[in-house]
CSV table of C-alpha atoms in Angstrom, one decimal:
chain,number,residue,atom,x,y,z
A,24,THR,CA,16.9,145.2,116.1
A,25,VAL,CA,14.9,141.7,115.7
A,26,THR,CA,13.3,143.1,111.7
A,27,VAL,CA,17.2,143.7,110.9
A,28,GLY,CA,17.9,140.9,112.0
A,29,ASN,CA,15.1,138.4,111.1
A,30,ALA,CA,15.6,140.7,107.2
A,31,CYS,CA,19.7,139.1,107.2
A,32,ILE,CA,18.9,136.3,107.8
A,33,TRP,CA,15.9,136.0,105.2
A,34,ALA,CA,18.2,137.3,102.6
A,35,LEU,CA,21.3,135.0,102.9
A,36,GLY,CA,18.7,132.2,103.1
A,37,ASN,CA,17.1,133.4,99.9
A,38,MET,CA,20.6,133.9,98.4
A,39,PRO,CA,21.0,132.0,95.0
A,40,ILE,CA,24.6,130.6,95.5
A,41,GLN,CA,26.2,128.3,98.1
A,42,GLU,CA,27.3,131.2,99.8
A,43,GLY,CA,24.7,132.0,101.8
A,44,ILE,CA,23.6,128.4,103.5
A,45,VAL,CA,27.6,129.3,104.9
A,46,GLN,CA,27.1,132.3,106.3
A,47,LEU,CA,23.7,131.4,107.5
A,48,SER,CA,26.3,127.9,108.9
A,49,VAL,CA,28.4,130.6,110.9
A,50,LEU,CA,25.8,132.7,112.6
A,51,LYS,CA,24.1,129.2,113.7
A,52,LEU,CA,27.2,129.1,115.9
A,53,LYS,CA,27.3,132.1,117.1
A,54,PHE,CA,23.9,132.7,118.5
A,55,LYS,CA,22.9,130.4,120.3
A,56,GLU,CA,19.5,131.8,121.6
A,57,ASN,CA,16.3,129.6,121.0
A,58,HIS,CA,14.6,132.2,118.6
A,59,VAL,CA,17.5,132.8,116.4
A,60,GLN,CA,18.2,129.2,116.0
A,61,LYS,CA,15.2,128.7,115.1
A,62,THR,CA,15.3,131.3,112.2
A,63,ILE,CA,18.9,130.6,111.1
A,64,THR,CA,17.8,126.4,111.0
A,65,ASN,CA,14.3,127.3,109.1
A,66,ALA,CA,15.9,130.0,106.5
A,67,LEU,CA,18.6,126.3,105.7
A,68,LYS,CA,15.7,124.3,105.4
A,69,ASN,CA,14.1,126.8,102.9
A,70,ALA,CA,17.3,127.6,100.9
A,71,ALA,CA,17.7,124.0,101.1
A,72,LYS,CA,14.7,122.5,99.7
A,73,ARG,CA,15.3,126.2,97.1
A,74,GLY,CA,18.8,124.3,95.8
A,75,GLY,CA,17.0,120.6,95.7
A,76,MET,CA,20.2,119.9,98.8
A,77,ALA,CA,19.2,117.0,101.3
A,78,ALA,CA,19.8,118.4,105.6
A,79,GLU,CA,22.8,116.3,105.4
A,80,GLU,CA,24.3,117.8,102.6
A,81,ILE,CA,23.6,121.3,103.9
A,82,ASP,CA,25.7,119.7,107.2
A,83,VAL,CA,28.6,119.1,104.7
A,84,VAL,CA,28.9,122.5,103.3
A,85,SER,CA,28.6,123.6,106.4
A,86,ILE,CA,31.6,121.9,108.2
A,87,GLY,CA,33.6,122.3,104.9
A,88,ALA,CA,33.2,126.2,105.5
A,89,ASN,CA,33.7,126.6,109.3
A,90,ALA,CA,36.8,124.4,109.0
A,91,ILE,CA,38.3,126.4,106.3
A,92,ARG,CA,37.6,129.7,108.5
């Protein structure tokens, strides 16, 4: 359901380590629906802000992690 999906995205966005950011980036590649993309983007922005990272840094982390997968 949407509620469970939102809860999962929230949990990944609030993880204290970069793995949450990596997993959100993977999800962002898999889901193409606009509302899901928006929710994931917001979670990534919040995680970056909380971790003191710039948006560009999240892109670098995401690209590096996705290249490994």
